Coordinates of C-alpha atoms and ligand atoms in Angstrom, one line a residue:
X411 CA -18.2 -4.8 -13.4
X412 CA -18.8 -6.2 -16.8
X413 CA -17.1 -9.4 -18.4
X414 CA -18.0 -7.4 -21.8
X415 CA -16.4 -4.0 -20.7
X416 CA -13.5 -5.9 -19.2
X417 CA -12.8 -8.1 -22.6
X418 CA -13.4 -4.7 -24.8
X419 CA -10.4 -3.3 -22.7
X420 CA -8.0 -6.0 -22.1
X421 CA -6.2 -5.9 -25.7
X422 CA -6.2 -2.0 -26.0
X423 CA -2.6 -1.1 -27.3
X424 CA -0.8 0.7 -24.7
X425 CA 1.8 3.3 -25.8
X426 CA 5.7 3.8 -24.4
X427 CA 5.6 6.1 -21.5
X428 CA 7.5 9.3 -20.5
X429 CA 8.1 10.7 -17.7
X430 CA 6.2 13.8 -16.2
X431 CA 8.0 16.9 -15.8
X432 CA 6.4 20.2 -15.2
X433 CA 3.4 19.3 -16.9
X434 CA 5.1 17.7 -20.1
X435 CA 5.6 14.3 -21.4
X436 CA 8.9 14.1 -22.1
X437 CA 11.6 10.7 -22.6
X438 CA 14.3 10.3 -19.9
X439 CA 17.6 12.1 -20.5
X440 CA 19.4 8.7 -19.9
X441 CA 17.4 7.2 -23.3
X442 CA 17.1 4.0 -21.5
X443 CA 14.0 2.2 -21.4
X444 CA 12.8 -0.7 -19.4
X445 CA 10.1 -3.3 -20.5
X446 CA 6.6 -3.1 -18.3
X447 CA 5.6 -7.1 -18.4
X448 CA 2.4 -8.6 -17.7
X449 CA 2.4 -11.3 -15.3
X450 CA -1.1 -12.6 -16.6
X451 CA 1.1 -14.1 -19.6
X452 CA 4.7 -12.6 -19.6
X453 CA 4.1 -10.7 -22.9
X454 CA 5.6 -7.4 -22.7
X455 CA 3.2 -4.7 -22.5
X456 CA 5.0 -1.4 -23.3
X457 CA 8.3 0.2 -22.8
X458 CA 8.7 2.4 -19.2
X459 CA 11.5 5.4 -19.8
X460 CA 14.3 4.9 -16.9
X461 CA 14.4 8.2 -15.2
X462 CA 18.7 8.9 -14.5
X463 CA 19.4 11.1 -11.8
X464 CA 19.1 14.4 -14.4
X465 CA 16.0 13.8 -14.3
X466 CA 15.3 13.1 -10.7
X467 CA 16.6 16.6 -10.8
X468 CA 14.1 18.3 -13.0
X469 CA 11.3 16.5 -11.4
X470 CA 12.5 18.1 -8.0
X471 CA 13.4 21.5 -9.7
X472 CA 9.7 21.5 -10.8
X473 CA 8.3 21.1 -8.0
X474 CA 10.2 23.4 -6.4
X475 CA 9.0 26.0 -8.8
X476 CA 5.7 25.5 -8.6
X477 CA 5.1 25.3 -4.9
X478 CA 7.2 28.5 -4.6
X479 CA 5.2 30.4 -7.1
X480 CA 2.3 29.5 -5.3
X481 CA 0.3 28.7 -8.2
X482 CA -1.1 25.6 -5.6
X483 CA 0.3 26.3 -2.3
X484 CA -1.7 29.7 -2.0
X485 CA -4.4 29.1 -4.2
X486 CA -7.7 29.6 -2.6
X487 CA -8.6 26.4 -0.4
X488 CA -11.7 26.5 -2.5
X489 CA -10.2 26.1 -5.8
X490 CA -7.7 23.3 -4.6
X491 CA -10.7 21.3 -3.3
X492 CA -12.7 21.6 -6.3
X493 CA -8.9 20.5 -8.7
X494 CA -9.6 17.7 -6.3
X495 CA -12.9 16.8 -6.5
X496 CA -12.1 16.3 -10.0
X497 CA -9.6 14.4 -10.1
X498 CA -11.9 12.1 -8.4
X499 CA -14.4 12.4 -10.5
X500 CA -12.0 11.7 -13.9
X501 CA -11.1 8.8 -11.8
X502 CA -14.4 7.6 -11.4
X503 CA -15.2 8.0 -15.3
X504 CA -11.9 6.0 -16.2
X505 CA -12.6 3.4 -13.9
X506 CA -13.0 0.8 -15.8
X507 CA -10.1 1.7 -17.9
X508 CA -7.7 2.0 -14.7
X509 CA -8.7 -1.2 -13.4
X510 CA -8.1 -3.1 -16.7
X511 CA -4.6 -1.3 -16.8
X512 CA -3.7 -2.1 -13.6
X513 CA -4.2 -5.6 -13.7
X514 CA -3.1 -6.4 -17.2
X515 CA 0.3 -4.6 -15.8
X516 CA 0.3 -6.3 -12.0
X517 CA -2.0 -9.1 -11.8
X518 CA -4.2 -8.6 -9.3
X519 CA -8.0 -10.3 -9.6
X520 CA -10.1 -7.9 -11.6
X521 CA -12.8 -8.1 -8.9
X522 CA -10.8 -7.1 -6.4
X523 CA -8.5 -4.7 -8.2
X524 CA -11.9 -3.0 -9.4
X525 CA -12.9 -1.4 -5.8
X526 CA -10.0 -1.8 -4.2
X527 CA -7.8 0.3 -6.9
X528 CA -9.6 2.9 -9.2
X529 CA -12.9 2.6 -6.4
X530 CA -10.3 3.5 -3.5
X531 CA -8.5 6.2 -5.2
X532 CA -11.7 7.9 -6.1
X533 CA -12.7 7.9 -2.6
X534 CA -9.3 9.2 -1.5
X535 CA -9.1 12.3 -3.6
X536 CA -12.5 12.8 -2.6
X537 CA -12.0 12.7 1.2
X538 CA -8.7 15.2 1.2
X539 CA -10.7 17.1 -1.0
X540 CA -12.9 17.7 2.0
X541 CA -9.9 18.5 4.3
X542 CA -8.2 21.1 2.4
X543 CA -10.8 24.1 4.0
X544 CA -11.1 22.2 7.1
X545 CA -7.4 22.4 8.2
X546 CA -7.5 25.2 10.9
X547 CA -4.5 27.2 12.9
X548 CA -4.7 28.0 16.5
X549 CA -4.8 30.6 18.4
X550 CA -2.1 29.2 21.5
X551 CA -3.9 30.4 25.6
X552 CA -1.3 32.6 25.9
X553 CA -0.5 35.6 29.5
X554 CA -2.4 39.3 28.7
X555 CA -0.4 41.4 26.2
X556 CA 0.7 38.2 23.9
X557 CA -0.8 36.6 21.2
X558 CA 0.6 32.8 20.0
X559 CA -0.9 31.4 17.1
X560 CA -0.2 28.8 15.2
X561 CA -0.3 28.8 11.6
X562 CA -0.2 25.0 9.7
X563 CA 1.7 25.6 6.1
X564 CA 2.5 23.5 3.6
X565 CA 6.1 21.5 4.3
X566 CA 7.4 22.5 0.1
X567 CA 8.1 19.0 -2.1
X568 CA 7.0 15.6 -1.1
X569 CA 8.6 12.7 -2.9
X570 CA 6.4 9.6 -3.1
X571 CA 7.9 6.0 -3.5
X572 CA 5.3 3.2 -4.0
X573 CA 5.3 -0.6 -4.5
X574 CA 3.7 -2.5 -6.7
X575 CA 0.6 -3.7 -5.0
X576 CA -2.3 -1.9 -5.1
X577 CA -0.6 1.4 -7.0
X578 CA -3.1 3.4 -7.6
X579 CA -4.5 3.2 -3.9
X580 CA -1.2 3.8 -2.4
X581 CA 0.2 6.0 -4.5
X582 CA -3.9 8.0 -4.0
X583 CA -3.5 7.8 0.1
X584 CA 0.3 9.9 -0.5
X585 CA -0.3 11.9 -3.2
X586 CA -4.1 13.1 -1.9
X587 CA -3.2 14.2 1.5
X588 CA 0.0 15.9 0.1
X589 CA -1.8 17.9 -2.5
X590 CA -4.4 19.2 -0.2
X591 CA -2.4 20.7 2.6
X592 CA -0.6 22.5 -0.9
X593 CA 2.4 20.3 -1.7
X594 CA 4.1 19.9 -4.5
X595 CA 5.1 15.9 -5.4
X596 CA 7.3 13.7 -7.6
X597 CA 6.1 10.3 -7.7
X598 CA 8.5 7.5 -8.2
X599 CA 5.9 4.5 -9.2
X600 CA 7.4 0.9 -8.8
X601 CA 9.1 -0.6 -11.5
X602 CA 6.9 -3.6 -11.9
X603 CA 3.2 -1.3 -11.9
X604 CA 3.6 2.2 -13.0
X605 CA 1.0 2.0 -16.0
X606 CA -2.5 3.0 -14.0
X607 CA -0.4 6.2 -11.9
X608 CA 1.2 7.3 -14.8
X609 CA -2.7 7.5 -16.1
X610 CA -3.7 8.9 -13.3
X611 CA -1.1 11.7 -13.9
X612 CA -2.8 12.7 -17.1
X613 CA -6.5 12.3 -15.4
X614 CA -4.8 15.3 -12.7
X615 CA -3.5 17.6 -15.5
X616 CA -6.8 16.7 -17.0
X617 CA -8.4 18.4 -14.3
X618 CA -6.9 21.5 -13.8
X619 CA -3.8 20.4 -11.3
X620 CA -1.3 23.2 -12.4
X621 CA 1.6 22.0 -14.0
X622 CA 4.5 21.1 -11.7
X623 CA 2.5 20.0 -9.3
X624 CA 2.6 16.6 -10.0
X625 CA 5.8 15.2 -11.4
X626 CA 6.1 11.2 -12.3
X627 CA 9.2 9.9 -12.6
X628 CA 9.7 6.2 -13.5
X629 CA 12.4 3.7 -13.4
X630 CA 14.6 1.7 -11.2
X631 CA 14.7 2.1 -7.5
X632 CA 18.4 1.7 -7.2
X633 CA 18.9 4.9 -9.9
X634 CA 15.5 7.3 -9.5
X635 CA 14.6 6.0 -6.1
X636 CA 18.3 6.5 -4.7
X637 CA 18.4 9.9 -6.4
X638 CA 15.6 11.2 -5.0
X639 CA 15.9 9.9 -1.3
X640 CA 19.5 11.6 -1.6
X641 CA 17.9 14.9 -2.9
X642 CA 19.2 17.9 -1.2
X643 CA 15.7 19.7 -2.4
X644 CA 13.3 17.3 -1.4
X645 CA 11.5 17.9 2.3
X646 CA 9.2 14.9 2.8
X647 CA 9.9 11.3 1.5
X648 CA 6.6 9.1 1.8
X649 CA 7.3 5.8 1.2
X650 CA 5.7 2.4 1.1
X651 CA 7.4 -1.2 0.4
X652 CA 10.2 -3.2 2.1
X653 CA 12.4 -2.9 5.2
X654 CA 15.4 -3.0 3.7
X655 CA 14.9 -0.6 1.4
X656 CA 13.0 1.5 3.9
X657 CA 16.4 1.5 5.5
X658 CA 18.3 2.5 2.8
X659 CA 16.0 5.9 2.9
X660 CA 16.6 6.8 6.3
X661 CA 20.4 6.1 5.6
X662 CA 20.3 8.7 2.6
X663 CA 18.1 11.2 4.6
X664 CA 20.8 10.9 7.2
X665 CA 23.4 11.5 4.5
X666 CA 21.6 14.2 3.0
X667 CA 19.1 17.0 4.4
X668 CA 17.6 15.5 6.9
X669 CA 14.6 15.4 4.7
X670 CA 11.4 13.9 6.8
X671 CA 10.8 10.1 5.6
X672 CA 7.6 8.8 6.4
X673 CA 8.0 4.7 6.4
X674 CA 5.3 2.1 5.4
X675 CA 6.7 -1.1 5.6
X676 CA 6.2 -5.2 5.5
X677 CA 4.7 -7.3 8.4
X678 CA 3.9 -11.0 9.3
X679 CA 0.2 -10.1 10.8
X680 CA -1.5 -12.6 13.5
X681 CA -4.3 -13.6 12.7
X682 CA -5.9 -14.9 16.1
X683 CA -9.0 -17.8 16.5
X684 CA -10.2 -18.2 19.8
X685 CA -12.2 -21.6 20.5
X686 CA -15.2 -18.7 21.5
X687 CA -15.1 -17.8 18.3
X688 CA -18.8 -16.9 17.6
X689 CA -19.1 -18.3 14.0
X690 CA -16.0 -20.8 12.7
X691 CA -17.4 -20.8 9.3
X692 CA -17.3 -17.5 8.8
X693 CA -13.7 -16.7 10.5
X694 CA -12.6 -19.7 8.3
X695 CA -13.8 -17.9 4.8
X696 CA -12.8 -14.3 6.2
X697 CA -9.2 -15.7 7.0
X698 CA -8.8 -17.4 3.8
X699 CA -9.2 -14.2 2.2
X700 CA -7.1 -12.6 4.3
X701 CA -3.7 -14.2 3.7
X702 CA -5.0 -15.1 0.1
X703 CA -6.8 -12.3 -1.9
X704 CA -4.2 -10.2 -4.3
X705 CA -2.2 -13.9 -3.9
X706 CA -1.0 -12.9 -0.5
X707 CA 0.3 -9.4 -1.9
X708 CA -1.1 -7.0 0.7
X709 CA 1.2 -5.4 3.3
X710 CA -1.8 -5.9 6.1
X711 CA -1.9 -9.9 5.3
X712 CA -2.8 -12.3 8.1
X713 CA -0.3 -14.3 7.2
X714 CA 0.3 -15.7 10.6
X715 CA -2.7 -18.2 12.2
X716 CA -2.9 -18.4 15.3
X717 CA -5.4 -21.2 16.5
X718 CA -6.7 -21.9 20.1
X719 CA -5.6 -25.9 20.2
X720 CA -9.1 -27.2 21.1
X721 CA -10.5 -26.1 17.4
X722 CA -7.0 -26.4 16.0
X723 CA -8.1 -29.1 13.9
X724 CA -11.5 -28.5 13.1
X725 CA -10.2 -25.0 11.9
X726 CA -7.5 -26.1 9.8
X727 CA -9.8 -28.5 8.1
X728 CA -12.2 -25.9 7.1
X729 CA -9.1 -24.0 5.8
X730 CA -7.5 -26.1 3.5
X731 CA -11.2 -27.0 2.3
X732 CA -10.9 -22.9 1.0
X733 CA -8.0 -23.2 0.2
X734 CA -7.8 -26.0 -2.5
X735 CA -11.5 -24.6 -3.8
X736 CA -9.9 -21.6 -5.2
X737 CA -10.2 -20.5 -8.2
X738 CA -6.8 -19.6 -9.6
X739 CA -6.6 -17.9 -12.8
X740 CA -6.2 -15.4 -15.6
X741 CA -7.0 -12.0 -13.2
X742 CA -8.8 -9.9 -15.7
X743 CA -11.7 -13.0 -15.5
X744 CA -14.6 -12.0 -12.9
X745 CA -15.2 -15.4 -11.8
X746 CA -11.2 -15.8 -11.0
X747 CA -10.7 -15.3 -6.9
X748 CA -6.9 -15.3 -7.1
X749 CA -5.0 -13.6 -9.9
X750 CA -1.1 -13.8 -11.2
X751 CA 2.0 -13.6 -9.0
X752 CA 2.9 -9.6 -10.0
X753 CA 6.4 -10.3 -11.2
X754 CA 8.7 -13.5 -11.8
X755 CA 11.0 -12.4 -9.0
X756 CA 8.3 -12.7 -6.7
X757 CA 7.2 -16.3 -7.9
X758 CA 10.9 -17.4 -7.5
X759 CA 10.7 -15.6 -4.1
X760 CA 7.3 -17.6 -2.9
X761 CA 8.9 -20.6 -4.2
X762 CA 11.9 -20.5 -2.0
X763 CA 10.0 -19.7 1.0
X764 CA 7.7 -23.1 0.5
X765 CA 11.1 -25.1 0.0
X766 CA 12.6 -23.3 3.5
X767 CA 9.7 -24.0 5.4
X768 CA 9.3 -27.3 4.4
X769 CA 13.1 -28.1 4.8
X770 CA 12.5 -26.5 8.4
X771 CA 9.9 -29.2 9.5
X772 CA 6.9 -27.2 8.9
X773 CA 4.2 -30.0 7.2
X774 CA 2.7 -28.3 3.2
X775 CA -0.7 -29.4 3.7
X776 CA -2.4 -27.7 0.9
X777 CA -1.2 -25.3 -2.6
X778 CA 2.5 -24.2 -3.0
X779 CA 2.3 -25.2 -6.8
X780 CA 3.2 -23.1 -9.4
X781 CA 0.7 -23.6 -12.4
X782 CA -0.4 -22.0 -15.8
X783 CA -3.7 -21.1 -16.2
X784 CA -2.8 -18.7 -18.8
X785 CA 0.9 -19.7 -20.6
X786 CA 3.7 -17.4 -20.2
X787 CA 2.1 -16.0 -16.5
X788 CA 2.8 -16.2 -13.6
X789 CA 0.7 -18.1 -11.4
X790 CA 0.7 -20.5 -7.6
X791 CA -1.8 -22.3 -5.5
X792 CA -2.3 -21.0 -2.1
X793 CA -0.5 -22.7 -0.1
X794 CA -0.6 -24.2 3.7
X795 CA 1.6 -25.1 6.4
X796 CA 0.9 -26.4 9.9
X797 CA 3.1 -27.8 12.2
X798 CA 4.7 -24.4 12.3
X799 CA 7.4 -23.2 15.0
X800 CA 7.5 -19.8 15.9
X801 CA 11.6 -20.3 15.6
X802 CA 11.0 -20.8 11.7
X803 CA 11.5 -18.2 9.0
X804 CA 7.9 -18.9 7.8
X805 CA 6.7 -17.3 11.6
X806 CA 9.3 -14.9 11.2
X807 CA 9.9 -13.3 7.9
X808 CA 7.6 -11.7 5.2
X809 CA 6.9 -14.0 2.7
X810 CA 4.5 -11.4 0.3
X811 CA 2.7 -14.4 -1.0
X812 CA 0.2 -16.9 -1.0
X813 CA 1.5 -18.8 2.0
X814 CA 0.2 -19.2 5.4
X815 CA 1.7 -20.8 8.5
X816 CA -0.5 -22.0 10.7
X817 CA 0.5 -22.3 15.0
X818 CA -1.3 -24.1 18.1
X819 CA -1.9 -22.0 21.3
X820 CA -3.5 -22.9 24.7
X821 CA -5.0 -19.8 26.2
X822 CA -5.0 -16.1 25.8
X823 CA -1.6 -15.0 27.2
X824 CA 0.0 -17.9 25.3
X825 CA -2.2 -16.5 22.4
X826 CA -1.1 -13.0 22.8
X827 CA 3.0 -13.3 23.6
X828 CA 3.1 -15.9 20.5
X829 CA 1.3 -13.0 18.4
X830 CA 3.4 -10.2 19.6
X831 CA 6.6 -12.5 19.3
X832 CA 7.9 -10.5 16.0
X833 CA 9.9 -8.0 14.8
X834 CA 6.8 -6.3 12.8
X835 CA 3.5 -4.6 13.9
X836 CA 1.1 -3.7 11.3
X837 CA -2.0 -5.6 11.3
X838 CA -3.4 -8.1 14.2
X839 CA -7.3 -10.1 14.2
X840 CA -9.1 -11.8 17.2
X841 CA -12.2 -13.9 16.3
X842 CA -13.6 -14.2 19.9
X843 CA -17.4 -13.9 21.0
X844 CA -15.9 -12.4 24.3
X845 CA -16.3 -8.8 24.6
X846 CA -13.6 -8.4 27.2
X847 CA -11.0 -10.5 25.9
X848 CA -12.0 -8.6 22.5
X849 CA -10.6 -5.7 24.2
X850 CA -7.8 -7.1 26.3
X851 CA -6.4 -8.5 22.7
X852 CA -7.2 -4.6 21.1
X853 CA -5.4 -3.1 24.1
X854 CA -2.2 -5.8 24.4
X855 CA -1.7 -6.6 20.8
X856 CA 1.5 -4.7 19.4
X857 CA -0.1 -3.9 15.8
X858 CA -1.4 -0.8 14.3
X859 CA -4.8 -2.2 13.2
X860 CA -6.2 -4.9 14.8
X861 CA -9.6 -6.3 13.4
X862 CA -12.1 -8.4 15.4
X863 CA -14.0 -10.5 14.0
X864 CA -13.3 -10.0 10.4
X865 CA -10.1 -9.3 8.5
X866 CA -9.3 -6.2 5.7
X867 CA -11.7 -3.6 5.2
X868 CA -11.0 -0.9 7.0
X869 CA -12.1 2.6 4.8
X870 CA -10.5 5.8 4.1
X871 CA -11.7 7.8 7.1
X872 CA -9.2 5.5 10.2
X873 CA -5.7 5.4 9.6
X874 CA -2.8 2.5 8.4
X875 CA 0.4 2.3 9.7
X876 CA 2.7 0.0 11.9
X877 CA 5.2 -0.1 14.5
X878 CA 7.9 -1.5 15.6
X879 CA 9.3 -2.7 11.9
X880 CA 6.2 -2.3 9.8
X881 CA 7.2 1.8 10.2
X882 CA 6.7 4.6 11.6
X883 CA 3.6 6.6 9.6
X884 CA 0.3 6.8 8.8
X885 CA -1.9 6.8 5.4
X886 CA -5.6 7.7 5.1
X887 CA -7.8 9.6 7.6
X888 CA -7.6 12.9 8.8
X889 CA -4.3 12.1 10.5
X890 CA -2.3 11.6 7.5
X891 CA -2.5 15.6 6.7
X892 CA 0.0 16.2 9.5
X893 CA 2.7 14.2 7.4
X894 CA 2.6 17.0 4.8
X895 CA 1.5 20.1 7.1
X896 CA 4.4 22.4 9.1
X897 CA 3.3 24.2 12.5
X898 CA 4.8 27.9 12.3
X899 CA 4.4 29.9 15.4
X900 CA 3.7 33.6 15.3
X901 CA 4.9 35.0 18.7
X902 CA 3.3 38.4 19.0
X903 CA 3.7 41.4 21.7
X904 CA 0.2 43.0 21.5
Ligands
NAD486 P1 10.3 -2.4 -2.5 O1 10.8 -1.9 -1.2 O2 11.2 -3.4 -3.3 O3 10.0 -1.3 -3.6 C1 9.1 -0.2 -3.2 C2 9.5 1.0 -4.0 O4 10.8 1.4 -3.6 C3 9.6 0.8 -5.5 O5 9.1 2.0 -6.2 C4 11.1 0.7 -5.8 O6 11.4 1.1 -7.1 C5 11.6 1.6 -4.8 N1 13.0 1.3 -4.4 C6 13.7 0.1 -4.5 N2 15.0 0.3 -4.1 C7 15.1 1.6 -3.8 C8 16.3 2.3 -3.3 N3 17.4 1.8 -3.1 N4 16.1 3.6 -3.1 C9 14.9 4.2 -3.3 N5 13.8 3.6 -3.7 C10 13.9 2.2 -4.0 O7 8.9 -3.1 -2.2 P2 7.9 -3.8 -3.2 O8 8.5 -5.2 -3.5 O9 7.6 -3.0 -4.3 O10 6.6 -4.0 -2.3 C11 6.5 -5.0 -1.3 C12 6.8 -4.5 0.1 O11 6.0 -3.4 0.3 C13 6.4 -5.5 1.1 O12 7.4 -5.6 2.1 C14 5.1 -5.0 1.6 O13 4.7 -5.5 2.9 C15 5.3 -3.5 1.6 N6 4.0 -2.8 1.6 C16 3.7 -2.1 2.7 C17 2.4 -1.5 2.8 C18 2.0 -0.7 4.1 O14 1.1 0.1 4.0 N7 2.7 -0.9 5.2 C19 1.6 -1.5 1.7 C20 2.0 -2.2 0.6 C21 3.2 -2.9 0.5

């Protein structure tokens, strides 16, 4: 990652967009256009076509087609893992393009936006590649004179409904999986980052993906969202952003065909220091970067601390030390560790929070500022409260930003009921040097990652999902093909 290559990229013009309908480019039948806006400085960067529900429609219908001619869904496993191969490989020779994109259109830090987005989806088409001649049927132990196998087929169309953090890797760990077991998908990108998917649409017609196969439909979640959760033709929704609107699907799946709706959701993740913890230092720095990297705009943040009273102190110190030391700033800069707010809404959003906690007793030691590094963007300091109350919305409710609440506990089970006291369940940590508590915490924690001893990281090959609130599916691994695969049982008399 190059400051040069970076600079050479981060003016390129960028041209209105279409949508992506059986293989073709086309505008959106409404004519309507919304504009994509950069948070780095507010300028507008090009003009998004607002897909109406007409064209929902032909996304679907495409789809349809394509899966039912089989052009994908019974082409030789071979063939479909080499399409995929190279899609990861025009992935990886755009990279630096699809990084600069991505940030100039949501803001994340270049150096983090550089692995985490073009790196990660690379990986991801890579791995399903793998799967797609690996996914066996089954032959069932069945009495003398019967034979039960089980055949695993491809479900028909997939619709995929993605935020606006971390696009490409998102919208990667649905579209991937749903391509190899033979799917055909529309993508619905968010609103506020659909510039580096729509690119990586043209990278997978690029490499052979048949057309129809992949349909990209852009726009407002209230219009193309809506219309496609309500589609009667549409057998899988995979989606990942908020509650409420996760919600809202399972309402219009209700309403409509019972279509399948995979949910990937919010969560307010504990993030657990024990006074054994074997380096403070370290757990300090890790932690900071856990609630603060991508501004605090990762679903998995640990934006809940949760510090053993006896280093209370001594922890919180080393924190806002962190915190105040860094460096906020235009996000296509290498040396910048936190980038730009992705959208104003979300700044006005971050903002509120800070007042309500603070109007709820909760004490701002540190950040909470919103500055301008670059004019026009959108930018705030990281911010810290202590003298948090588990009662308080700041302990309860997703903030999505740069703002961590920090809480006292005594002991372990004080630790564990004040961790598990929440409505969500994705991620969890537990900085101990205590093997045995280590995996008490694993076993007892109600999360569906918990780290120990670091925070993020986890790679493509274990799986992310929550429970309780944070939803109810997984991305990545080898268990996120049984989203997109259906079991069919042959019953036979022999
Ligand atoms: P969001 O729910 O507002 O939007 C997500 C997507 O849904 C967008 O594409 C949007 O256009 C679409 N949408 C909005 N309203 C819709 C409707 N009525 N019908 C159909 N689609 C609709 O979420 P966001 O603000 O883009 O993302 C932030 C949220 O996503 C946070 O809660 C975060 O925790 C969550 N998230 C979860 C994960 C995870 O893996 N669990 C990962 C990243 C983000």
């Amino acid at each position: 990652m190059k400051q040069e290559t970076i600079d050479a990229l981060r003016h390129q013009a960028i041209p209105d967009q279409g949508l992506l309908i059986h293989g073709q480019w086309v505008a959106s039948l409404s004519g309507q256009s919304l504009p994509a806006v950069s948070p780095i400085d507010g300028q507008t960067l090009c003009q998004l076509a607002v897909a109406c529900a007409e064209d929902v429609d032909l996304a679907v219908q495409s789809a349809r087609r394509s899966f039912e001619s089989g052009v994908w869904s019974r082409m030789a496993p071979a063939q479909r893992k080499q399409i995929l191969h190279r899609i990861a490989q025009r992935i990886e020779a755009h990279h630096a393009e699809l990084a600069v994109l991505g940030v100039r259109d949501n803001g994340t830090e270049i150096a983090m936006a550089w692995k985490a987005e073009p790196g990660s989806a690379a990986a991801t088409f890579h791995y399903y590649a793998e799967c797609v001649d690996k996914i066996n049927g089954e032959i069932a132990p069945t009495p003398e004179g019967t034979l039960g196998l089980i055949h695993k087929e491809p479900v028909g169309v997939v619709a995929a409904i993605v935020p606006w953090n971390f696009p490409l890797m998102i919208g990667a760990w649905k579209i991937a999986p749903a391509l190899a077991a033979g799917n055909s998908v529309v993508l619905k990108p968010s609103e506020e980052a659909s510039l580096s998917l729509l690119r990586l649409a043209q990278l997978c017609l690029d490499a052979g993906l048949p057309p129809g196969v992949l349909n990209v439909v852009t726009g407002t979640g209230a219009v193309a969202g809506e219309a496609l959760a309500r589609h009667m033709d549409v057998d899988i929704l995979s989606f990942t952003g908020s509650g409420p609107v996760g919600r809202l699907l399972l309402k219009a799946s209700a309403e409509s065909n019972l279509k399948r709706v995979y949910l990937e959701l919010g969560g307010k993740s504990p993030n657990i220091v024990f006074d054994d913890a074997p380096d403070l230092a370290q757990a300090a720095k890790v932690s900071a970067m856990g609630i603060y990297r991508n501004s605090g705009q990762v679903c998995v943040a640990g934006s809940r601390l949760l510090v053993q009273r006896s280093v209370h102190d001594e922890f919180v110190a080393r924190l806002l030390k962190i915190a105040a030391s860094l460096r906020v700033g235009d996000p296509l800069d290498v040396t910048t560790e936190i980038g730009a707010i992705s959208n104003r809404a979300q700044l006005v959003r971050n903002q509120q929070a800070v007042h309500r906690a603070s109007e709820q007793g909760a004490r701002l030691r540190v950040g909470g500022e919103v500055i301008s590094p670059v004019a026009g963007g959108y930018y705030m300091t990281p911010a810290l409260f202590d003298q948090v109350t588990p009662d308080m919305a700041l302990a309860r409710d997703e903030v999505f930003g740069p703002v961590l609440a920090v809480l006292p506990f005594d002991d372990e089970d004080h630790g564990l009921h004040l961790a598990n006291d929440s409505v969500y369940g994705l991620a969890s940590a537990v900085w101990t040097g205590n093997l045995s508590r280590a995996h008490r915490m694993v076993r007892n924690l109600k999360a569906g990652v918990v780290h120990v001893n670091t925070y993020g990281g986890p790679d493509i090959t274990v799986p992310l999902g929550g429970v309780r609130q944070s939803g109810n599916g997984h991305d990545k691994s080898m268990h996120a093909m049984d989203k997109y695969l259906d079991l069919k049982t042959a019953w036979i008399q022999l």
